[in-house]
Coordinates of C-alpha atoms in Angstrom, one line a residue:
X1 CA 45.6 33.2 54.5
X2 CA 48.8 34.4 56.2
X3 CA 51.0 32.6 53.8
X4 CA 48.9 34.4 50.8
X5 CA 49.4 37.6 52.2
X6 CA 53.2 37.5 52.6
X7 CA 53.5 36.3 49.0
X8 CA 51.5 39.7 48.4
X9 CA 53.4 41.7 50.4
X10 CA 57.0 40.4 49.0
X11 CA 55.5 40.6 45.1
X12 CA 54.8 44.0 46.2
X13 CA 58.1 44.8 47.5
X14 CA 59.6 43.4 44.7
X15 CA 57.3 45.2 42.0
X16 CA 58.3 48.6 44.0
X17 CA 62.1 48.3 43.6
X18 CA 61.3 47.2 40.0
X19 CA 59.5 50.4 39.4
X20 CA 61.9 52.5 41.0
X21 CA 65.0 50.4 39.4
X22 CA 62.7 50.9 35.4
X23 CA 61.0 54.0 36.5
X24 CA 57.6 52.9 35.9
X25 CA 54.5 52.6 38.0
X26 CA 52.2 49.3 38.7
X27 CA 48.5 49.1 39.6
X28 CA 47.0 47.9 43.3
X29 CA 45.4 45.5 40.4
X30 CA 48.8 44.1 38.9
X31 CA 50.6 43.7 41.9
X32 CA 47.3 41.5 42.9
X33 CA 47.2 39.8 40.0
X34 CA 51.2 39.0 40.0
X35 CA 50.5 38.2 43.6
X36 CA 47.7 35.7 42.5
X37 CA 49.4 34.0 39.8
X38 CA 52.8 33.1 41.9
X39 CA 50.4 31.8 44.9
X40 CA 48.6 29.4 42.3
X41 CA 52.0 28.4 41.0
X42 CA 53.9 27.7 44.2
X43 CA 50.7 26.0 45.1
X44 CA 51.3 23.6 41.5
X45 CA 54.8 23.4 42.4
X46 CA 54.3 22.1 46.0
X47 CA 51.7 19.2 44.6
X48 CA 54.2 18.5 41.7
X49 CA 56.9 18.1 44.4
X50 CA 54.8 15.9 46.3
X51 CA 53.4 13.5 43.7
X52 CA 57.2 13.5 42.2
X53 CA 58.7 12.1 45.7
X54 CA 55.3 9.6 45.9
X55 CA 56.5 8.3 42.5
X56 CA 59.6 7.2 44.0
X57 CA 57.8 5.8 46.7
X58 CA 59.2 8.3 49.5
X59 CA 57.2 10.5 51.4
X60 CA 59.9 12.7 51.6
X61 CA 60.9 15.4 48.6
X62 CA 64.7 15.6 48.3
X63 CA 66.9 17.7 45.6
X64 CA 66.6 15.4 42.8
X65 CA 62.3 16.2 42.7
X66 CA 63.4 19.8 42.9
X67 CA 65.7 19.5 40.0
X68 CA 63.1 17.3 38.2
X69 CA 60.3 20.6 38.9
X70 CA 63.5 22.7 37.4
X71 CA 64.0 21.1 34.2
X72 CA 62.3 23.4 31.6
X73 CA 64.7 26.3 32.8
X74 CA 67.8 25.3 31.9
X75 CA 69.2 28.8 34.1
X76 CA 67.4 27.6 37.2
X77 CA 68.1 24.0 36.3
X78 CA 71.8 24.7 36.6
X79 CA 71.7 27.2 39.9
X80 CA 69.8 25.0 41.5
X81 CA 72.2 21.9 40.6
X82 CA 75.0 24.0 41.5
X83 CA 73.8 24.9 44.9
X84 CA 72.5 21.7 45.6
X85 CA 76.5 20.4 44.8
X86 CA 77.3 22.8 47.3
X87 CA 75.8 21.8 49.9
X88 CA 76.4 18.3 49.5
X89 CA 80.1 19.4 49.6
X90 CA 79.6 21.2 53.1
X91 CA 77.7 18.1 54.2
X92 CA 80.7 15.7 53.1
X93 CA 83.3 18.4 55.1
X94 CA 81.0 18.3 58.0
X95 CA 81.1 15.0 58.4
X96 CA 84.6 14.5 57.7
X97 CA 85.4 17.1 60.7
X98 CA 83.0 14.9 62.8
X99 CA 84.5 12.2 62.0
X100 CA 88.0 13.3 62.8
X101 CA 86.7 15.0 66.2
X102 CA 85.0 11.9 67.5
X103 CA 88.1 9.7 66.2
X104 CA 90.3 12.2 68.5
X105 CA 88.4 11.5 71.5
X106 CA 88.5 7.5 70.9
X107 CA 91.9 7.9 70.2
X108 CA 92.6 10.1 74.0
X109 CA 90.5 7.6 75.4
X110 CA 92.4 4.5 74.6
X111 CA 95.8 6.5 74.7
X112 CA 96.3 6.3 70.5
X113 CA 97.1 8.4 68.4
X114 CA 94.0 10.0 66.5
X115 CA 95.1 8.8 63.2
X116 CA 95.1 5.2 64.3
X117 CA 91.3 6.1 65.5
X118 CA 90.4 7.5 62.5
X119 CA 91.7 4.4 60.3
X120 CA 90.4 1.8 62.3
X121 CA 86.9 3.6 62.1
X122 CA 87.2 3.5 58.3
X123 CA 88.4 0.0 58.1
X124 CA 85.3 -1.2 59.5
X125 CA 83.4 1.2 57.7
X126 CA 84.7 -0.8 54.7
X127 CA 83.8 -4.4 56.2

């Protein structure tokens, strides 16, 4: 009941600064009626989500469901592919910087040099 009233309460927001933005007017009626019809389809997106991620036999939903839920608008398709590239980048950075930090620390530890820690950890990564 709380969730359904913040989705009414942002549609409204957002139908106010489209009214002032178009100089125009909506109804108490409208905005519940917008409001209605995006609970009901967030509610068809979440079980779509779900159902995609139990297909692949996960019971977790990851980017590639969200992408699947994306892929009649080609617009949101690509933003969403986009940001999802993103963050995938940051993550790869991360745990590059990690990698290098912790490698430092062996490396003090056993009185190398960090780049020797750092190599050795990614040979036997490769093994």
């Amino acid at each position: 009941q709380r969730l359904k009233a913040a989705v009414h309460y942002t549609v409204g927001c957002l139908c106010q600064d489209v009214a002032e933005d178009k100089d125009m007017q909506f109804s108490k009626q409208a905005i519940a009626a917008i409001s209605e019809i995006t609970f009901r389809q967030c509610d068809n997106f979440a079980k779509d989500l779900e159902m995609f991620a139990r297909h692949a036999k996960r019971s977790t939903v990851n980017t590639e469901d969200v992408k699947l839920l994306a892929r009649r608008s080609n617009s949101l398709l690509k933003y969403i592919t986009q940001k999802s590239e993103e963050l995938a980048s940051n993550n790869m950075e991360q745990k590059e910087k990690k990698k290098k930090k912790s490698g430092a620390a062996k490396g003090a530890r056993t009185g190398e040099h960090p780049e020797a820690a750092v190599t050795e950890s990614e040979d036997s990564n490769m093994a």
